[in-house]
DNA sequence: CGTTACCCCTGGAGGC
DNA sequence: TGCCTCCAGGGGTAAC
């Protein structure tokens, strides 16, 4: 589910309610996510005040300096975080709670591809799952030159490259498709064959698409909801994603769906070269 | 090194 | 109604 915009929207929704609040309890109803939820979280965190929520790629990182560590959380394909009143009964797939005096942060993850982990110390990026993460697309380092250097000489299709988290984080199936449409570039095009001007355009459309999606509260295709339970609306603005067979909004040509590296790609044959 | 195939898991949609 | 197949915002690992 969640790509960078959905994770960022979750973060922004949680922050005002959870920052500086003390943890009352941690409850792992089903610890068997993609990786097991550590059993000792409640012992580590109870009584400690949450001092930061940071996003790195599609991870949310919760910092407790007095407990000397970070909680790392990934929503996988179907995860969502909601703030619910303290006594709310847990529903199906509500696998993990982080309890505060006035609210509970509840992780729902039907497919259990998410992770909840602990990393001791000051630097969460020392964790093996975070160590190899690539560039943040909304950071100053993400420039047309950086993208050009990355693409140079590569035969990999541009979409596959954009979705490789070791190179660039946060861009998943929806936003890769939409950014490429806006840039007029086919997802199948070998990265190394794209000219400098078009790569510059692509760097711009990636940033724009992600920022716009955050503004829209993310995309709610299926499982994703914001922390207040509301749905995002960016999916309503998708020009190509999940629009196979429907007319291109720009030229009317039927949107094509192909399979790339095991994932569906959507694009317009006419508008994207 | 680059690229693909398969796996984790549940649920919804559509075909028969 | 049921049963079967395929598909889904991710990503790690093994295999070619």
CSV table of N, CA, C and O in Angstrom, one decimal, chain A residues 112-212:
chain,number,residue,atom,x,y,z
A,112,UNK,N,0.0,-8.8,6.8
A,112,UNK,CA,1.2,-8.9,7.7
A,112,UNK,C,2.5,-8.9,7.0
A,112,UNK,O,3.5,-9.6,7.4
A,113,UNK,N,2.6,-8.0,6.0
A,113,UNK,CA,3.9,-7.8,5.4
A,113,UNK,C,4.7,-6.6,6.1
A,113,UNK,O,5.8,-6.3,5.7
A,114,UNK,N,4.0,-6.0,7.1
A,114,UNK,CA,4.7,-4.9,7.8
A,114,UNK,C,5.7,-5.4,8.8
A,114,UNK,O,5.9,-6.6,9.0
A,115,UNK,N,6.5,-4.5,9.4
A,115,UNK,CA,7.4,-4.8,10.4
A,115,UNK,C,7.4,-3.8,11.6
A,115,UNK,O,7.1,-2.6,11.3
A,116,UNK,N,7.6,-4.3,12.8
A,116,UNK,CA,7.7,-3.4,14.0
A,116,UNK,C,9.0,-4.0,14.6
A,116,UNK,O,9.1,-5.1,15.0
A,117,UNK,N,10.0,-3.1,14.7
A,117,UNK,CA,11.3,-3.6,15.2
A,117,UNK,C,11.9,-2.5,16.2
A,117,UNK,O,11.4,-1.4,16.3
A,118,UNK,N,12.9,-3.0,16.9
A,118,UNK,CA,13.6,-2.1,17.9
A,118,UNK,C,15.1,-2.0,17.5
A,118,UNK,O,15.7,-3.0,17.1
A,119,UNK,N,15.6,-0.7,17.5
A,119,UNK,CA,17.0,-0.5,17.3
A,119,UNK,C,17.6,0.3,18.5
A,119,UNK,O,17.2,1.5,18.7
A,120,UNK,N,18.5,-0.3,19.2
A,120,UNK,CA,19.1,0.4,20.3
A,120,UNK,C,20.1,1.4,19.8
A,120,UNK,O,20.8,1.2,18.8
A,121,UNK,N,20.2,2.6,20.5
A,121,UNK,CA,21.2,3.6,20.2
A,121,UNK,C,20.7,4.8,19.6
A,121,UNK,O,19.4,5.0,19.5
A,122,UNK,N,21.5,5.7,19.2
A,122,UNK,CA,21.1,7.0,18.7
A,122,UNK,C,20.7,7.0,17.2
A,122,UNK,O,20.0,7.9,16.7
A,123,UNK,N,21.3,6.1,16.4
A,123,UNK,CA,21.2,6.2,15.0
A,123,UNK,C,20.4,5.0,14.4
A,123,UNK,O,20.9,3.9,14.3
A,124,UNK,N,19.1,5.2,14.1
A,124,UNK,CA,18.3,4.1,13.6
A,124,UNK,C,18.8,3.5,12.3
A,124,UNK,O,18.4,2.4,11.9
A,125,UNK,N,19.6,4.3,11.5
A,125,UNK,CA,20.0,3.8,10.2
A,125,UNK,C,21.1,2.8,10.3
A,125,UNK,O,21.5,2.2,9.3
A,126,UNK,N,21.5,2.5,11.5
A,126,UNK,CA,22.5,1.4,11.7
A,126,UNK,C,21.8,0.0,11.5
A,126,UNK,O,22.4,-1.0,11.4
A,127,UNK,N,20.4,0.0,11.6
A,127,UNK,CA,19.7,-1.3,11.5
A,127,UNK,C,19.9,-1.8,10.1
A,127,UNK,O,19.9,-1.1,9.1
A,128,UNK,N,20.1,-3.2,10.0
A,128,UNK,CA,20.3,-3.8,8.7
A,128,UNK,C,19.3,-3.5,7.6
A,128,UNK,O,19.7,-3.3,6.4
A,129,UNK,N,18.0,-3.3,8.0
A,129,UNK,CA,17.0,-3.0,7.0
A,129,UNK,C,17.1,-1.5,6.5
A,129,UNK,O,16.5,-1.2,5.5
A,130,UNK,N,17.7,-0.7,7.2
A,130,UNK,CA,17.8,0.7,6.8
A,130,UNK,C,19.1,1.1,6.3
A,130,UNK,O,19.3,2.2,5.6
A,131,UNK,N,20.1,0.3,6.5
A,131,UNK,CA,21.5,0.7,6.2
A,131,UNK,C,21.7,1.0,4.7
A,131,UNK,O,22.5,1.8,4.3
A,132,UNK,N,21.0,0.2,3.9
A,132,UNK,CA,21.3,0.4,2.4
A,132,UNK,C,20.2,1.2,1.7
A,132,UNK,O,20.2,1.2,0.5
A,133,UNK,N,19.5,2.0,2.4
A,133,UNK,CA,18.4,2.8,1.8
A,133,UNK,C,19.1,4.0,1.0
A,133,UNK,O,20.1,4.5,1.4
A,134,UNK,N,18.4,4.3,-0.1
A,134,UNK,CA,19.0,5.3,-1.0
A,134,UNK,C,18.5,6.7,-0.8
A,134,UNK,O,18.1,7.0,0.3
A,135,UNK,N,18.5,7.5,-1.8
A,135,UNK,CA,18.2,8.9,-1.8
A,135,UNK,C,16.8,9.2,-1.4
A,135,UNK,O,15.9,8.5,-1.9
A,136,UNK,N,16.5,10.2,-0.6
A,136,UNK,CA,15.2,10.7,-0.3
A,136,UNK,C,14.8,11.7,-1.5
A,136,UNK,O,15.4,12.7,-1.7
A,137,UNK,N,13.7,11.4,-2.1
A,137,UNK,CA,13.3,12.2,-3.3
A,137,UNK,C,12.8,13.6,-3.0
A,137,UNK,O,12.8,14.4,-3.8
A,138,UNK,N,12.5,13.9,-1.7
A,138,UNK,CA,12.1,15.2,-1.3
A,138,UNK,C,13.3,16.0,-0.6
A,138,UNK,O,13.1,17.1,-0.1
A,139,UNK,N,14.5,15.4,-0.7
A,139,UNK,CA,15.6,16.1,-0.1
A,139,UNK,C,16.4,16.9,-1.1
A,139,UNK,O,16.2,16.8,-2.3
A,140,UNK,N,17.2,17.8,-0.6
A,140,UNK,CA,18.0,18.7,-1.5
A,140,UNK,C,18.9,17.9,-2.4
A,140,UNK,O,19.3,18.3,-3.5
A,141,UNK,N,19.3,16.7,-1.9
A,141,UNK,CA,20.3,15.9,-2.7
A,141,UNK,C,19.7,15.3,-4.0
A,141,UNK,O,20.4,14.8,-4.9
A,142,UNK,N,18.3,15.2,-4.0
A,142,UNK,CA,17.7,14.7,-5.2
A,142,UNK,C,17.6,15.7,-6.3
A,142,UNK,O,16.6,16.5,-6.3
A,143,UNK,N,18.5,15.7,-7.2
A,143,UNK,CA,18.6,16.7,-8.3
A,143,UNK,C,18.6,16.0,-9.6
A,143,UNK,O,18.8,14.8,-9.7
A,144,UNK,N,18.4,16.8,-10.6
A,144,UNK,CA,18.5,16.2,-12.0
A,144,UNK,C,19.8,15.6,-12.3
A,144,UNK,O,20.0,14.5,-12.9
A,145,UNK,N,20.9,16.2,-11.7
A,145,UNK,CA,22.2,15.7,-11.9
A,145,UNK,C,22.4,14.4,-11.2
A,145,UNK,O,23.0,13.5,-11.8
A,146,UNK,N,21.9,14.3,-10.0
A,146,UNK,CA,22.0,13.0,-9.3
A,146,UNK,C,21.3,11.9,-10.1
A,146,UNK,O,21.8,10.8,-10.2
A,147,UNK,N,20.1,12.2,-10.6
A,147,UNK,CA,19.3,11.2,-11.3
A,147,UNK,C,20.0,10.8,-12.6
A,147,UNK,O,20.1,9.7,-13.0
A,148,UNK,N,20.7,11.8,-13.3
A,148,UNK,CA,21.4,11.6,-14.5
A,148,UNK,C,22.6,10.6,-14.3
A,148,UNK,O,22.9,9.7,-15.0
A,149,UNK,N,23.3,10.9,-13.2
A,149,UNK,CA,24.4,10.0,-12.8
A,149,UNK,C,24.0,8.6,-12.6
A,149,UNK,O,24.6,7.6,-13.0
A,150,UNK,N,22.8,8.5,-11.9
A,150,UNK,CA,22.2,7.2,-11.6
A,150,UNK,C,21.9,6.4,-12.8
A,150,UNK,O,22.1,5.2,-13.0
A,151,UNK,N,21.3,7.1,-13.8
A,151,UNK,CA,20.7,6.5,-15.0
A,151,UNK,C,21.8,6.1,-16.0
A,151,UNK,O,21.7,5.2,-16.8
A,152,UNK,N,22.9,6.9,-16.0
A,152,UNK,CA,24.0,6.7,-17.0
A,152,UNK,C,24.4,5.3,-17.2
A,152,UNK,O,24.8,4.6,-16.2
A,153,UNK,N,24.3,4.8,-18.4
A,153,UNK,CA,24.9,3.5,-18.7
A,153,UNK,C,24.0,2.3,-18.3
A,153,UNK,O,24.3,1.2,-18.6
A,154,UNK,N,22.9,2.6,-17.7
A,154,UNK,CA,22.0,1.5,-17.2
A,154,UNK,C,21.0,1.0,-18.3
A,154,UNK,O,20.3,1.9,-18.9
A,155,UNK,N,20.9,-0.3,-18.4
A,155,UNK,CA,19.9,-0.8,-19.3
A,155,UNK,C,18.6,-1.1,-18.6
A,155,UNK,O,17.6,-1.4,-19.2
A,156,UNK,N,18.6,-1.1,-17.3
A,156,UNK,CA,17.4,-1.3,-16.5
A,156,UNK,C,16.3,-0.4,-16.9
A,156,UNK,O,16.5,0.8,-17.1
A,157,UNK,N,15.0,-0.9,-17.1
A,157,UNK,CA,13.9,0.0,-17.3
A,157,UNK,C,13.8,1.1,-16.3
A,157,UNK,O,14.0,0.8,-15.1
A,158,UNK,N,13.5,2.3,-16.7
A,158,UNK,CA,13.5,3.4,-15.8
A,158,UNK,C,12.6,3.2,-14.6
A,158,UNK,O,12.9,3.5,-13.4
A,159,UNK,N,11.4,2.5,-14.8
A,159,UNK,CA,10.5,2.3,-13.7
A,159,UNK,C,11.1,1.4,-12.6
A,159,UNK,O,11.0,1.6,-11.4
A,160,UNK,N,11.8,0.3,-13.1
A,160,UNK,CA,12.4,-0.6,-12.1
A,160,UNK,C,13.5,0.2,-11.3
A,160,UNK,O,13.6,-0.1,-10.1
A,161,UNK,N,14.2,1.0,-12.0
A,161,UNK,CA,15.3,1.8,-11.3
A,161,UNK,C,14.6,2.7,-10.2
A,161,UNK,O,15.1,2.8,-9.1
A,162,UNK,N,13.5,3.4,-10.6
A,162,UNK,CA,12.9,4.3,-9.7
A,162,UNK,C,12.4,3.6,-8.4
A,162,UNK,O,12.3,4.2,-7.3
A,163,UNK,N,12.0,2.3,-8.6
A,163,UNK,CA,11.5,1.6,-7.4
A,163,UNK,C,12.5,0.8,-6.7
A,163,UNK,O,12.1,0.1,-5.7
A,164,UNK,N,13.8,0.9,-7.0
A,164,UNK,CA,14.8,0.2,-6.3
A,164,UNK,C,15.2,1.1,-5.0
A,164,UNK,O,15.9,2.1,-5.2
A,165,UNK,N,14.8,0.6,-3.9
A,165,UNK,CA,15.0,1.4,-2.6
A,165,UNK,C,16.5,1.6,-2.3
A,165,UNK,O,16.8,2.4,-1.4
A,166,UNK,N,17.4,0.7,-2.8
A,166,UNK,CA,18.8,1.0,-2.6
A,166,UNK,C,19.3,2.2,-3.3
A,166,UNK,O,20.4,2.7,-2.9
A,167,UNK,N,18.6,2.6,-4.3
A,167,UNK,CA,19.0,3.8,-5.1
A,167,UNK,C,18.1,5.0,-4.7
A,167,UNK,O,18.7,6.1,-4.4
A,168,UNK,N,16.8,4.8,-4.7
A,168,UNK,CA,15.9,5.9,-4.4
A,168,UNK,C,14.8,5.4,-3.5
A,168,UNK,O,14.2,4.3,-3.9
A,169,UNK,N,14.4,6.0,-2.4
A,169,UNK,CA,13.4,5.5,-1.5
A,169,UNK,C,12.0,6.1,-1.8
A,169,UNK,O,11.9,7.2,-2.3
A,170,UNK,N,11.0,5.4,-1.4
A,170,UNK,CA,9.7,6.1,-1.2
A,170,UNK,C,8.8,6.0,-2.4
A,170,UNK,O,7.6,6.1,-2.3
A,171,UNK,N,9.4,5.8,-3.6
A,171,UNK,CA,8.6,5.7,-4.9
A,171,UNK,C,8.2,4.3,-5.1
A,171,UNK,O,9.0,3.5,-5.4
A,172,UNK,N,6.9,4.0,-5.1
A,172,UNK,CA,6.4,2.7,-5.3
A,172,UNK,C,5.6,2.6,-6.6
A,172,UNK,O,5.8,3.5,-7.5
A,173,UNK,N,4.7,1.7,-6.7
A,173,UNK,CA,4.1,1.4,-8.0
A,173,UNK,C,3.2,2.5,-8.5
A,173,UNK,O,3.2,2.8,-9.7
A,174,UNK,N,2.4,3.1,-7.6
A,174,UNK,CA,1.5,4.2,-8.1
A,174,UNK,C,2.3,5.4,-8.5
A,174,UNK,O,2.1,6.0,-9.6
A,175,UNK,N,3.3,5.9,-7.7
A,175,UNK,CA,3.9,7.2,-7.9
A,175,UNK,C,5.0,7.1,-9.0
A,175,UNK,O,5.3,8.1,-9.7
A,176,UNK,N,5.5,5.9,-9.2
A,176,UNK,CA,6.4,5.7,-10.4
A,176,UNK,C,5.6,5.8,-11.6
A,176,UNK,O,6.0,6.5,-12.6
A,177,UNK,N,4.4,5.2,-11.7
A,177,UNK,CA,3.6,5.3,-12.9
A,177,UNK,C,3.2,6.7,-13.2
A,177,UNK,O,3.3,7.2,-14.3
A,178,UNK,N,2.7,7.4,-12.1
A,178,UNK,CA,2.2,8.8,-12.3
A,178,UNK,C,3.3,9.8,-12.7
A,178,UNK,O,3.1,10.6,-13.6
A,179,UNK,N,4.5,9.6,-12.1
A,179,UNK,CA,5.6,10.5,-12.4
A,179,UNK,C,6.1,10.3,-13.8
A,179,UNK,O,6.4,11.3,-14.5
A,180,UNK,N,6.1,9.1,-14.2
A,180,UNK,CA,6.6,8.8,-15.6
A,180,UNK,C,5.6,9.3,-16.6
A,180,UNK,O,6.0,9.8,-17.7
A,181,UNK,N,4.3,9.2,-16.3
A,181,UNK,CA,3.3,9.7,-17.3
A,181,UNK,C,3.5,11.2,-17.4
A,181,UNK,O,3.5,11.8,-18.5
A,182,UNK,N,3.6,11.9,-16.3
A,182,UNK,CA,3.8,13.4,-16.3
A,182,UNK,C,5.0,13.8,-17.0
A,182,UNK,O,5.1,14.9,-17.6
A,183,UNK,N,6.1,12.9,-17.0
A,183,UNK,CA,7.3,13.3,-17.7
A,183,UNK,C,7.3,12.8,-19.1
A,183,UNK,O,8.3,13.1,-19.9
A,184,UNK,N,6.3,12.1,-19.5
A,184,UNK,CA,6.2,11.6,-20.9
A,184,UNK,C,7.2,10.5,-21.2
A,184,UNK,O,7.6,10.4,-22.4
A,185,UNK,N,7.6,9.7,-20.2
A,185,UNK,CA,8.6,8.7,-20.4
A,185,UNK,C,8.0,7.3,-20.2
A,185,UNK,O,7.2,7.1,-19.2
A,186,UNK,N,8.2,6.4,-21.1
A,186,UNK,CA,7.7,5.0,-21.0
A,186,UNK,C,8.4,4.3,-19.8
A,186,UNK,O,9.6,4.4,-19.6
A,187,UNK,N,7.6,3.6,-19.0
A,187,UNK,CA,8.2,2.8,-17.9
A,187,UNK,C,9.2,1.8,-18.4
A,187,UNK,O,10.1,1.3,-17.6
A,188,UNK,N,9.1,1.4,-19.7
A,188,UNK,CA,9.9,0.3,-20.2
A,188,UNK,C,11.3,0.8,-20.7
A,188,UNK,O,12.2,0.1,-21.0
A,189,UNK,N,11.4,2.1,-20.9
A,189,UNK,CA,12.6,2.7,-21.5
A,189,UNK,C,13.8,2.4,-20.6
A,189,UNK,O,13.9,2.7,-19.4
A,190,UNK,N,14.9,1.9,-21.3
A,190,UNK,CA,16.1,1.7,-20.5
A,190,UNK,C,16.6,3.1,-20.0
A,190,UNK,O,16.7,4.1,-20.7
A,191,UNK,N,17.0,3.1,-18.7
A,191,UNK,CA,17.3,4.3,-18.0
A,191,UNK,C,18.4,5.1,-18.7
A,191,UNK,O,18.3,6.3,-18.8
A,192,UNK,N,19.4,4.4,-19.2
A,192,UNK,CA,20.5,5.0,-19.8
A,192,UNK,C,20.3,5.7,-21.2
A,192,UNK,O,21.1,6.4,-21.7
A,193,UNK,N,19.1,5.5,-21.7
A,193,UNK,CA,18.8,6.1,-23.1
A,193,UNK,C,17.9,7.3,-23.0
A,193,UNK,O,17.5,7.8,-24.0
A,194,UNK,N,17.7,7.8,-21.8
A,194,UNK,CA,16.9,9.0,-21.6
A,194,UNK,C,17.8,10.3,-21.5
A,194,UNK,O,18.7,10.3,-20.8
A,195,UNK,N,17.5,11.2,-22.4
A,195,UNK,CA,18.3,12.4,-22.4
A,195,UNK,C,18.2,13.3,-21.2
A,195,UNK,O,17.3,13.1,-20.4
A,196,UNK,N,19.2,14.2,-21.1
A,196,UNK,CA,19.3,15.0,-19.8
A,196,UNK,C,18.1,15.9,-19.6
A,196,UNK,O,17.6,16.0,-18.4
A,197,UNK,N,17.5,16.4,-20.6
A,197,UNK,CA,16.3,17.3,-20.5
A,197,UNK,C,15.1,16.5,-19.9
A,197,UNK,O,14.4,17.0,-19.1
A,198,UNK,N,15.0,15.3,-20.5
A,198,UNK,CA,13.8,14.5,-20.0
A,198,UNK,C,14.0,14.0,-18.6
A,198,UNK,O,13.1,13.8,-17.8
A,199,UNK,N,15.3,13.7,-18.2
A,199,UNK,CA,15.6,13.3,-16.9
A,199,UNK,C,15.3,14.4,-15.9
A,199,UNK,O,14.9,14.2,-14.8
A,200,UNK,N,15.6,15.6,-16.3
A,200,UNK,CA,15.4,16.8,-15.5
A,200,UNK,C,13.9,16.9,-15.3
A,200,UNK,O,13.4,17.2,-14.1
A,201,UNK,N,13.1,16.7,-16.3
A,201,UNK,CA,11.7,16.8,-16.2
A,201,UNK,C,11.2,15.7,-15.3
A,201,UNK,O,10.3,16.0,-14.4
A,202,UNK,N,11.8,14.5,-15.3
A,202,UNK,CA,11.4,13.4,-14.5
A,202,UNK,C,11.7,13.7,-13.0
A,202,UNK,O,10.8,13.5,-12.1
A,203,UNK,N,12.8,14.3,-12.7
A,203,UNK,CA,13.1,14.6,-11.3
A,203,UNK,C,12.1,15.6,-10.8
A,203,UNK,O,11.6,15.5,-9.7
A,204,UNK,N,11.7,16.5,-11.7
A,204,UNK,CA,10.6,17.5,-11.3
A,204,UNK,C,9.3,16.8,-11.1
A,204,UNK,O,8.6,17.1,-10.1
A,205,UNK,N,8.9,16.0,-12.0
A,205,UNK,CA,7.6,15.3,-11.8
A,205,UNK,C,7.5,14.4,-10.6
A,205,UNK,O,6.5,14.3,-10.0
A,206,UNK,N,8.6,13.8,-10.3
A,206,UNK,CA,8.6,12.9,-9.1
A,206,UNK,C,8.4,13.7,-7.8
A,206,UNK,O,7.5,13.4,-7.0
A,207,UNK,N,9.1,14.8,-7.7
A,207,UNK,CA,8.9,15.7,-6.6
A,207,UNK,C,7.5,16.3,-6.5
A,207,UNK,O,6.8,16.3,-5.5
A,208,UNK,N,7.0,16.7,-7.7
A,208,UNK,CA,5.7,17.3,-7.7
A,208,UNK,C,4.6,16.3,-7.4
A,208,UNK,O,3.6,16.6,-6.6
A,209,UNK,N,4.7,15.1,-8.0
A,209,UNK,CA,3.7,14.1,-7.7
A,209,UNK,C,3.7,13.7,-6.3
A,209,UNK,O,2.6,13.6,-5.7
A,210,UNK,N,4.8,13.5,-5.6
A,210,UNK,CA,4.8,13.1,-4.2
A,210,UNK,C,4.3,14.3,-3.3
A,210,UNK,O,3.5,14.0,-2.4
A,211,UNK,N,4.6,15.5,-3.6
A,211,UNK,CA,4.1,16.6,-2.8
A,211,UNK,C,2.6,16.8,-3.0
A,211,UNK,O,1.9,17.0,-2.0
A,212,UNK,N,2.2,16.6,-4.2
A,212,UNK,CA,0.7,16.7,-4.4
A,212,UNK,C,0.0,15.6,-3.7
A,212,UNK,O,-1.1,15.8,-3.2
